[in-house]
Amino acid sequence: PEPGRCAHFVLRKRRFCRMIPAPGRRFCGEHGHEEEQNDRKRIPCPLDPKHTVYEDQLQKHFKKCNSREKPKPVYFVQDINAGLKDVSEIPEKQVPLSSLSIEELQNLITRLKEASNGLELHLKEQILSHQALQEALSDPKNGESAFKHLKQQASILGNMERLHLLGPGRCFVEFGAGRGKLSHWVDIALENVESVQFLLVERATTRFKVDGKHKRRDSIFERLQVDIQHLCLNKVPILEKKKLPVVGIGKHLCGAATDLALRCLVESYTICCDGKDEEPAPKRCRAAQTDVAPHKSAGNASTTEDQKPVAGIVIALCCHHKCDWTHYVGREFFKSVGLGPVEFHYFQRMSSWATCGMQETTSKASTSEDTEDQTNDTEEHEHTLSRTASGSDTLQGILSVEERKELGCLCKRLIDHGRIEYLQQQGYKAALQYYTESAVSLENVLLTAVPNPSVIPEPTI
């Protein structure tokens, strides 16, 4: 072992333990039993079996174990954004896609194409940029992968500016924030703007956060470590106090997380949440949207005492194969075209076909220097997709690669259209657009939504 390190040899890792033992001891606390001469016994921790504890100190360990259940924050409301409560609607056992016969697969493809008839499948390009990122984009120190992230972030900010969502008196809620880079650039873009707040929603603990870079007096950064499924924005103290209009943002928000975020914004937040574990009724949501005082996209930031509207939503979509019928906001649309949870299960699996052949691209990108983003979230998502798409797939002999890609894209657009219809029913003008080139990211579709003027009339002067 290295000097000053634990003398226990970890067989699984083929190296010595790297923990530092107490002075005068050869083993760390985890492996100290190897030099104990008494009968004390170590057992796996009941809260997390990845570590052990002395059996006679179990109760004491429970009080300080990092895996113990921590007090819930005030904004935690169990399953408030979960969606479907009737589990009987979900099949108990779903047959894998690779187990379907040729006839069953052809029938599924036929139903997919029929359901997609009449949908807008050719999206408009809105590949924009923003002045806030020009210096970083021209910095030669940034590697290829970092450059790709910056181009995406610049286009997201450009689209926010196009929709007049970058303005004073706003609270920007970044879902799936990770290190918080998207909020970081929004803050840079609003450098001379007053009364701007940021809520960074991330359920996991995150290393190398950029929050500490923001020392401006007029911008406030706060992290909410909570699953979006249980987040009630109305109960976040800073929103309760100042009641600013919210702009929901996200870069590559995986699968079901997008649906949870949409429901969090346009249902549980728009309707003044009372904390009950009930799914809000859509009609009530539309009524609430109609009653809300209008906010022009250009940034009228004032609100009344009891009205908390959502000024806009800008989310880069990702990982449709991780969608879930339980959380999906477009269930009514699927039912309206004769589809249900069984078809949804197959379509969300088939959506990964859209990223076939991406493994070579991402493997090249991973070799480039990345001074901007050491934790490369987009590439991680894309590797996951490539494994899903290129795994043990018995269907490769039935469909060509191009056919698979086309059907995968069709599945994505069908799932996304359900989200658009949901937002439209809630009183929003929603759209899908390409916000970056496919060479930058194969997940290059941006969902945007702003309050619909036809539903929320302009005030009379």
mmCIF file of N, CA, C and O in Angstrom, residues 342-410:
data_model
loop_
_atom_site.group_PDB
_atom_site.id
_atom_site.type_symbol
_atom_site.label_atom_id
_atom_site.label_comp_id
_atom_site.label_asym_id
_atom_site.label_seq_id
_atom_site.Cartn_x
_atom_site.Cartn_y
_atom_site.Cartn_z
ATOM 1 N N VAL A 342 -49.454 0.646 -24.663
ATOM 2 C CA VAL A 342 -48.677 -0.410 -25.330
ATOM 3 C C VAL A 342 -47.917 0.173 -26.513
ATOM 4 O O VAL A 342 -46.704 -0.026 -26.672
ATOM 5 N N GLU A 343 -48.640 0.931 -27.368
ATOM 6 C CA GLU A 343 -47.985 1.552 -28.518
ATOM 7 C C GLU A 343 -46.942 2.572 -28.066
ATOM 8 O O GLU A 343 -45.864 2.677 -28.658
ATOM 9 N N PHE A 344 -47.258 3.316 -27.014
ATOM 10 C CA PHE A 344 -46.308 4.313 -26.505
ATOM 11 C C PHE A 344 -45.009 3.632 -26.078
ATOM 12 O O PHE A 344 -43.918 4.135 -26.349
ATOM 13 N N HIS A 345 -45.132 2.485 -25.423
ATOM 14 C CA HIS A 345 -43.941 1.745 -24.985
ATOM 15 C C HIS A 345 -43.055 1.398 -26.174
ATOM 16 O O HIS A 345 -41.836 1.594 -26.128
ATOM 17 N N TYR A 346 -43.664 0.906 -27.251
ATOM 18 C CA TYR A 346 -42.864 0.525 -28.412
ATOM 19 C C TYR A 346 -42.293 1.746 -29.121
ATOM 20 O O TYR A 346 -41.146 1.743 -29.567
ATOM 21 N N PHE A 347 -43.094 2.817 -29.229
ATOM 22 C CA PHE A 347 -42.622 4.005 -29.936
ATOM 23 C C PHE A 347 -41.476 4.680 -29.196
ATOM 24 O O PHE A 347 -40.546 5.182 -29.811
ATOM 25 N N GLN A 348 -41.531 4.694 -27.865
ATOM 26 C CA GLN A 348 -40.435 5.331 -27.137
ATOM 27 C C GLN A 348 -39.167 4.499 -27.235
ATOM 28 O O GLN A 348 -38.069 5.053 -27.255
ATOM 29 N N ARG A 349 -39.289 3.177 -27.378
ATOM 30 C CA ARG A 349 -38.111 2.363 -27.617
ATOM 31 C C ARG A 349 -37.587 2.564 -29.051
ATOM 32 O O ARG A 349 -36.395 2.659 -29.283
ATOM 33 N N MET A 350 -38.512 2.645 -29.995
ATOM 34 C CA MET A 350 -38.126 2.834 -31.394
ATOM 35 C C MET A 350 -37.505 4.210 -31.626
ATOM 36 O O MET A 350 -36.757 4.404 -32.594
ATOM 37 N N SER A 351 -37.793 5.175 -30.754
ATOM 38 C CA SER A 351 -37.264 6.536 -30.942
ATOM 39 C C SER A 351 -35.736 6.547 -30.913
ATOM 40 O O SER A 351 -35.109 7.427 -31.505
ATOM 41 N N SER A 352 -35.127 5.561 -30.247
ATOM 42 C CA SER A 352 -33.664 5.509 -30.201
ATOM 43 C C SER A 352 -33.065 5.170 -31.559
ATOM 44 O O SER A 352 -31.878 5.389 -31.789
ATOM 45 N N TRP A 353 -33.876 4.646 -32.476
ATOM 46 C CA TRP A 353 -33.377 4.362 -33.820
ATOM 47 C C TRP A 353 -32.925 5.642 -34.528
ATOM 48 O O TRP A 353 -32.111 5.589 -35.442
ATOM 49 N N ALA A 354 -33.455 6.775 -34.131
ATOM 50 C CA ALA A 354 -33.104 8.037 -34.784
ATOM 51 C C ALA A 354 -31.634 8.374 -34.595
ATOM 52 O O ALA A 354 -31.076 9.194 -35.335
ATOM 53 N N THR A 355 -31.000 7.762 -33.616
ATOM 54 C CA THR A 355 -29.592 8.076 -33.331
ATOM 55 C C THR A 355 -28.678 6.910 -33.687
ATOM 56 O O THR A 355 -27.569 6.819 -33.175
ATOM 57 N N CYS A 356 -29.123 6.023 -34.548
ATOM 58 C CA CYS A 356 -28.268 4.926 -35.007
ATOM 59 C C CYS A 356 -27.050 5.492 -35.719
ATOM 60 O O CYS A 356 -27.135 6.503 -36.408
ATOM 61 N N GLY A 357 -25.911 4.836 -35.548
ATOM 62 C CA GLY A 357 -24.706 5.251 -36.249
ATOM 63 C C GLY A 357 -23.994 6.413 -35.616
ATOM 64 O O GLY A 357 -23.083 6.984 -36.191
ATOM 65 N N MET A 358 -24.409 6.779 -34.383
ATOM 66 C CA MET A 358 -23.809 7.945 -33.741
ATOM 67 C C MET A 358 -22.572 7.578 -32.936
ATOM 68 O O MET A 358 -21.862 8.444 -32.464
ATOM 69 N N GLN A 359 -22.317 6.303 -32.736
ATOM 70 C CA GLN A 359 -21.240 5.874 -31.848
ATOM 71 C C GLN A 359 -19.886 6.396 -32.335
ATOM 72 O O GLN A 359 -19.066 6.855 -31.561
ATOM 73 N N GLU A 360 -19.668 6.375 -33.647
ATOM 74 C CA GLU A 360 -18.397 6.841 -34.200
ATOM 75 C C GLU A 360 -18.212 8.327 -33.929
ATOM 76 O O GLU A 360 -17.141 8.783 -33.557
ATOM 77 N N THR A 361 -19.301 9.090 -34.074
ATOM 78 C CA THR A 361 -19.219 10.535 -33.854
ATOM 79 C C THR A 361 -18.851 10.861 -32.423
ATOM 80 O O THR A 361 -17.975 11.662 -32.154
ATOM 81 N N THR A 362 -19.526 10.205 -31.480
ATOM 82 C CA THR A 362 -19.281 10.528 -30.077
ATOM 83 C C THR A 362 -17.943 10.019 -29.595
ATOM 84 O O THR A 362 -17.322 10.614 -28.735
ATOM 85 N N SER A 363 -17.476 8.897 -30.156
ATOM 86 C CA SER A 363 -16.165 8.401 -29.737
ATOM 87 C C SER A 363 -15.067 9.352 -30.177
ATOM 88 O O SER A 363 -14.082 9.557 -29.478
ATOM 89 N N LYS A 364 -15.236 9.982 -31.357
ATOM 90 C CA LYS A 364 -14.267 10.967 -31.798
ATOM 91 C C LYS A 364 -14.313 12.190 -30.902
ATOM 92 O O LYS A 364 -13.296 12.760 -30.540
ATOM 93 N N ALA A 365 -15.536 12.620 -30.545
ATOM 94 C CA ALA A 365 -15.676 13.817 -29.721
ATOM 95 C C ALA A 365 -15.057 13.619 -28.357
ATOM 96 O O ALA A 365 -14.526 14.545 -27.757
ATOM 97 N N SER A 366 -15.096 12.388 -27.843
ATOM 98 C CA SER A 366 -14.599 12.138 -26.497
ATOM 99 C C SER A 366 -13.086 12.237 -26.412
ATOM 100 O O SER A 366 -12.533 12.357 -25.327
ATOM 101 N N THR A 367 -12.402 12.185 -27.558
ATOM 102 C CA THR A 367 -10.944 12.273 -27.531
ATOM 103 C C THR A 367 -10.453 13.708 -27.552
ATOM 104 O O THR A 367 -9.283 13.973 -27.324
ATOM 105 N N SER A 368 -11.347 14.660 -27.853
ATOM 106 C CA SER A 368 -10.915 16.049 -27.929
ATOM 107 C C SER A 368 -10.744 16.639 -26.541
ATOM 108 O O SER A 368 -11.337 16.173 -25.575
ATOM 109 N N GLU A 369 -9.934 17.692 -26.461
ATOM 110 C CA GLU A 369 -9.734 18.356 -25.186
ATOM 111 C C GLU A 369 -11.001 19.088 -24.810
ATOM 112 O O GLU A 369 -11.645 19.709 -25.644
ATOM 113 N N ASP A 370 -11.352 19.044 -23.536
ATOM 114 C CA ASP A 370 -12.591 19.662 -23.091
ATOM 115 C C ASP A 370 -12.309 20.517 -21.871
ATOM 116 O O ASP A 370 -12.514 20.094 -20.746
ATOM 117 N N THR A 371 -11.851 21.724 -22.103
ATOM 118 C CA THR A 371 -11.574 22.612 -20.983
ATOM 119 C C THR A 371 -12.822 23.296 -20.477
ATOM 120 O O THR A 371 -12.851 23.802 -19.372
ATOM 121 N N GLU A 372 -13.865 23.299 -21.289
ATOM 122 C CA GLU A 372 -15.097 23.976 -20.895
ATOM 123 C C GLU A 372 -15.975 23.091 -20.051
ATOM 124 O O GLU A 372 -16.539 23.503 -19.058
ATOM 125 N N ASP A 373 -16.142 21.810 -20.446
ATOM 126 C CA ASP A 373 -17.051 20.909 -19.745
ATOM 127 C C ASP A 373 -16.387 19.572 -19.517
ATOM 128 O O ASP A 373 -16.413 18.697 -20.369
ATOM 129 N N GLN A 374 -15.783 19.386 -18.360
ATOM 130 C CA GLN A 374 -15.187 18.101 -18.040
ATOM 131 C C GLN A 374 -16.277 17.056 -17.844
ATOM 132 O O GLN A 374 -16.115 15.902 -18.191
ATOM 133 N N THR A 375 -17.410 17.450 -17.268
ATOM 134 C CA THR A 375 -18.546 16.546 -17.137
ATOM 135 C C THR A 375 -19.423 16.753 -18.350
ATOM 136 O O THR A 375 -20.200 17.688 -18.420
ATOM 137 N N ASN A 376 -19.330 15.842 -19.306
ATOM 138 C CA ASN A 376 -19.877 16.068 -20.637
ATOM 139 C C ASN A 376 -21.258 15.446 -20.737
ATOM 140 O O ASN A 376 -21.432 14.356 -21.221
ATOM 141 N N ASP A 377 -22.283 16.185 -20.283
ATOM 142 C CA ASP A 377 -23.606 15.577 -20.153
ATOM 143 C C ASP A 377 -24.221 15.201 -21.486
ATOM 144 O O ASP A 377 -24.835 14.154 -21.624
ATOM 145 N N THR A 378 -24.067 16.020 -22.509
ATOM 146 C CA THR A 378 -24.685 15.695 -23.786
ATOM 147 C C THR A 378 -24.123 14.409 -24.355
ATOM 148 O O THR A 378 -24.858 13.541 -24.800
ATOM 149 N N GLU A 379 -22.795 14.281 -24.319
ATOM 150 C CA GLU A 379 -22.198 13.073 -24.860
ATOM 151 C C GLU A 379 -22.596 11.852 -24.046
ATOM 152 O O GLU A 379 -22.734 10.764 -24.576
ATOM 153 N N GLU A 380 -22.769 12.002 -22.724
ATOM 154 C CA GLU A 380 -23.216 10.879 -21.915
ATOM 155 C C GLU A 380 -24.579 10.420 -22.386
ATOM 156 O O GLU A 380 -24.851 9.242 -22.527
ATOM 157 N N HIS A 381 -25.487 11.372 -22.674
ATOM 158 C CA HIS A 381 -26.810 11.021 -23.151
ATOM 159 C C HIS A 381 -26.710 10.291 -24.476
ATOM 160 O O HIS A 381 -27.379 9.297 -24.717
ATOM 161 N N GLU A 382 -25.844 10.785 -25.356
ATOM 162 C CA GLU A 382 -25.746 10.190 -26.677
ATOM 163 C C GLU A 382 -25.150 8.785 -26.624
ATOM 164 O O GLU A 382 -25.537 7.916 -27.364
ATOM 165 N N HIS A 383 -24.187 8.555 -25.713
ATOM 166 C CA HIS A 383 -23.645 7.203 -25.555
ATOM 167 C C HIS A 383 -24.728 6.251 -25.087
ATOM 168 O O HIS A 383 -24.811 5.116 -25.526
ATOM 169 N N THR A 384 -25.584 6.725 -24.174
ATOM 170 C CA THR A 384 -26.685 5.894 -23.704
ATOM 171 C C THR A 384 -27.588 5.507 -24.855
ATOM 172 O O THR A 384 -28.002 4.366 -25.001
ATOM 173 N N LEU A 385 -27.885 6.473 -25.724
ATOM 174 C CA LEU A 385 -28.736 6.203 -26.863
ATOM 175 C C LEU A 385 -28.095 5.207 -27.818
ATOM 176 O O LEU A 385 -28.745 4.306 -28.315
ATOM 177 N N SER A 386 -26.808 5.351 -28.051
ATOM 178 C CA SER A 386 -26.159 4.453 -29.005
ATOM 179 C C SER A 386 -26.165 3.030 -28.488
ATOM 180 O O SER A 386 -26.306 2.100 -29.247
ATOM 181 N N ARG A 387 -26.001 2.870 -27.167
ATOM 182 C CA ARG A 387 -26.048 1.520 -26.611
ATOM 183 C C ARG A 387 -27.452 0.938 -26.761
ATOM 184 O O ARG A 387 -27.626 -0.235 -27.050
ATOM 185 N N THR A 388 -28.466 1.792 -26.565
ATOM 186 C CA THR A 388 -29.841 1.317 -26.698
ATOM 187 C C THR A 388 -30.122 0.915 -28.139
ATOM 188 O O THR A 388 -30.773 -0.079 -28.412
ATOM 189 N N ALA A 389 -29.623 1.740 -29.065
ATOM 190 C CA ALA A 389 -29.936 1.521 -30.467
ATOM 191 C C ALA A 389 -29.145 0.377 -31.077
ATOM 192 O O ALA A 389 -29.624 -0.311 -31.960
ATOM 193 N N SER A 390 -27.911 0.194 -30.612
ATOM 194 C CA SER A 390 -27.058 -0.782 -31.280
ATOM 195 C C SER A 390 -26.837 -2.030 -30.447
ATOM 196 O O SER A 390 -25.920 -2.783 -30.707
ATOM 197 N N GLY A 391 -27.650 -2.229 -29.422
ATOM 198 C CA GLY A 391 -27.512 -3.399 -28.590
ATOM 199 C C GLY A 391 -27.951 -4.650 -29.333
ATOM 200 O O GLY A 391 -28.003 -4.702 -30.553
ATOM 201 N N SER A 392 -28.307 -5.702 -28.587
ATOM 202 C CA SER A 392 -28.691 -6.966 -29.214
ATOM 203 C C SER A 392 -30.022 -6.780 -29.917
ATOM 204 O O SER A 392 -31.078 -6.993 -29.349
ATOM 205 N N ASP A 393 -29.962 -6.333 -31.146
ATOM 206 C CA ASP A 393 -31.161 -5.983 -31.898
ATOM 207 C C ASP A 393 -31.366 -6.981 -33.029
ATOM 208 O O ASP A 393 -30.579 -7.035 -33.965
ATOM 209 N N THR A 394 -32.417 -7.751 -32.949
ATOM 210 C CA THR A 394 -32.681 -8.777 -33.965
ATOM 211 C C THR A 394 -33.425 -8.202 -35.160
ATOM 212 O O THR A 394 -33.725 -8.922 -36.105
ATOM 213 N N LEU A 395 -33.741 -6.887 -35.133
ATOM 214 C CA LEU A 395 -34.525 -6.295 -36.208
ATOM 215 C C LEU A 395 -33.657 -5.713 -37.313
ATOM 216 O O LEU A 395 -34.172 -5.175 -38.284
ATOM 217 N N GLN A 396 -32.332 -5.798 -37.160
ATOM 218 C CA GLN A 396 -31.471 -5.150 -38.134
ATOM 219 C C GLN A 396 -31.612 -5.756 -39.521
ATOM 220 O O GLN A 396 -31.390 -5.089 -40.519
ATOM 221 N N GLY A 397 -31.965 -7.017 -39.604
ATOM 222 C CA GLY A 397 -32.122 -7.644 -40.911
ATOM 223 C C GLY A 397 -33.435 -7.321 -41.580
ATOM 224 O O GLY A 397 -33.623 -7.620 -42.767
ATOM 225 N N ILE A 398 -34.375 -6.711 -40.845
ATOM 226 C CA ILE A 398 -35.699 -6.413 -41.396
ATOM 227 C C ILE A 398 -35.749 -5.014 -42.000
ATOM 228 O O ILE A 398 -36.324 -4.799 -43.059
ATOM 229 N N LEU A 399 -35.125 -4.052 -41.302
ATOM 230 C CA LEU A 399 -35.154 -2.659 -41.742
ATOM 231 C C LEU A 399 -33.729 -2.176 -41.988
ATOM 232 O O LEU A 399 -32.805 -2.539 -41.270
ATOM 233 N N SER A 400 -33.582 -1.335 -42.994
ATOM 234 C CA SER A 400 -32.274 -0.743 -43.253
ATOM 235 C C SER A 400 -31.989 0.335 -42.208
ATOM 236 O O SER A 400 -32.886 0.776 -41.487
ATOM 237 N N VAL A 401 -30.725 0.764 -42.129
ATOM 238 C CA VAL A 401 -30.345 1.798 -41.167
ATOM 239 C C VAL A 401 -31.123 3.082 -41.420
ATOM 240 O O VAL A 401 -31.618 3.725 -40.486
ATOM 241 N N GLU A 402 -31.270 3.463 -42.693
ATOM 242 C CA GLU A 402 -31.985 4.701 -43.020
ATOM 243 C C GLU A 402 -33.458 4.598 -42.638
ATOM 244 O O GLU A 402 -34.048 5.570 -42.171
ATOM 245 N N GLU A 403 -34.061 3.425 -42.862
ATOM 246 C CA GLU A 403 -35.471 3.242 -42.481
ATOM 247 C C GLU A 403 -35.631 3.343 -40.972
ATOM 248 O O GLU A 403 -36.591 3.941 -40.481
ATOM 249 N N ARG A 404 -34.703 2.759 -40.256
ATOM 250 C CA ARG A 404 -34.754 2.821 -38.794
ATOM 251 C C ARG A 404 -34.644 4.262 -38.313
ATOM 252 O O ARG A 404 -35.380 4.694 -37.415
ATOM 253 N N LYS A 405 -33.714 5.019 -38.902
ATOM 254 C CA LYS A 405 -33.555 6.421 -38.511
ATOM 255 C C LYS A 405 -34.834 7.213 -38.781
ATOM 256 O O LYS A 405 -35.272 8.023 -37.955
ATOM 257 N N GLU A 406 -35.428 6.984 -39.943
ATOM 258 C CA GLU A 406 -36.646 7.708 -40.312
ATOM 259 C C GLU A 406 -37.789 7.381 -39.344
ATOM 260 O O GLU A 406 -38.515 8.281 -38.900
ATOM 261 N N LEU A 407 -37.941 6.094 -39.009
ATOM 262 C CA LEU A 407 -39.002 5.700 -38.082
ATOM 263 C C LEU A 407 -38.716 6.229 -36.674
ATOM 264 O O LEU A 407 -39.632 6.632 -35.954
ATOM 265 N N GLY A 408 -37.431 6.226 -36.277
ATOM 266 C CA GLY A 408 -37.070 6.771 -34.968
ATOM 267 C C GLY A 408 -37.422 8.238 -34.850
ATOM 268 O O GLY A 408 -37.964 8.686 -33.831
ATOM 269 N N CYS A 409 -37.116 9.013 -35.906
ATOM 270 C CA CYS A 409 -37.468 10.434 -35.909
ATOM 271 C C CYS A 409 -38.984 10.630 -35.867
ATOM 272 O O CYS A 409 -39.481 11.546 -35.211
ATOM 273 N N LEU A 410 -39.700 9.757 -36.556
ATOM 274 C CA LEU A 410 -41.156 9.837 -36.565
ATOM 275 C C LEU A 410 -41.712 9.605 -35.166
ATOM 276 O O LEU A 410 -42.650 10.294 -34.724
#
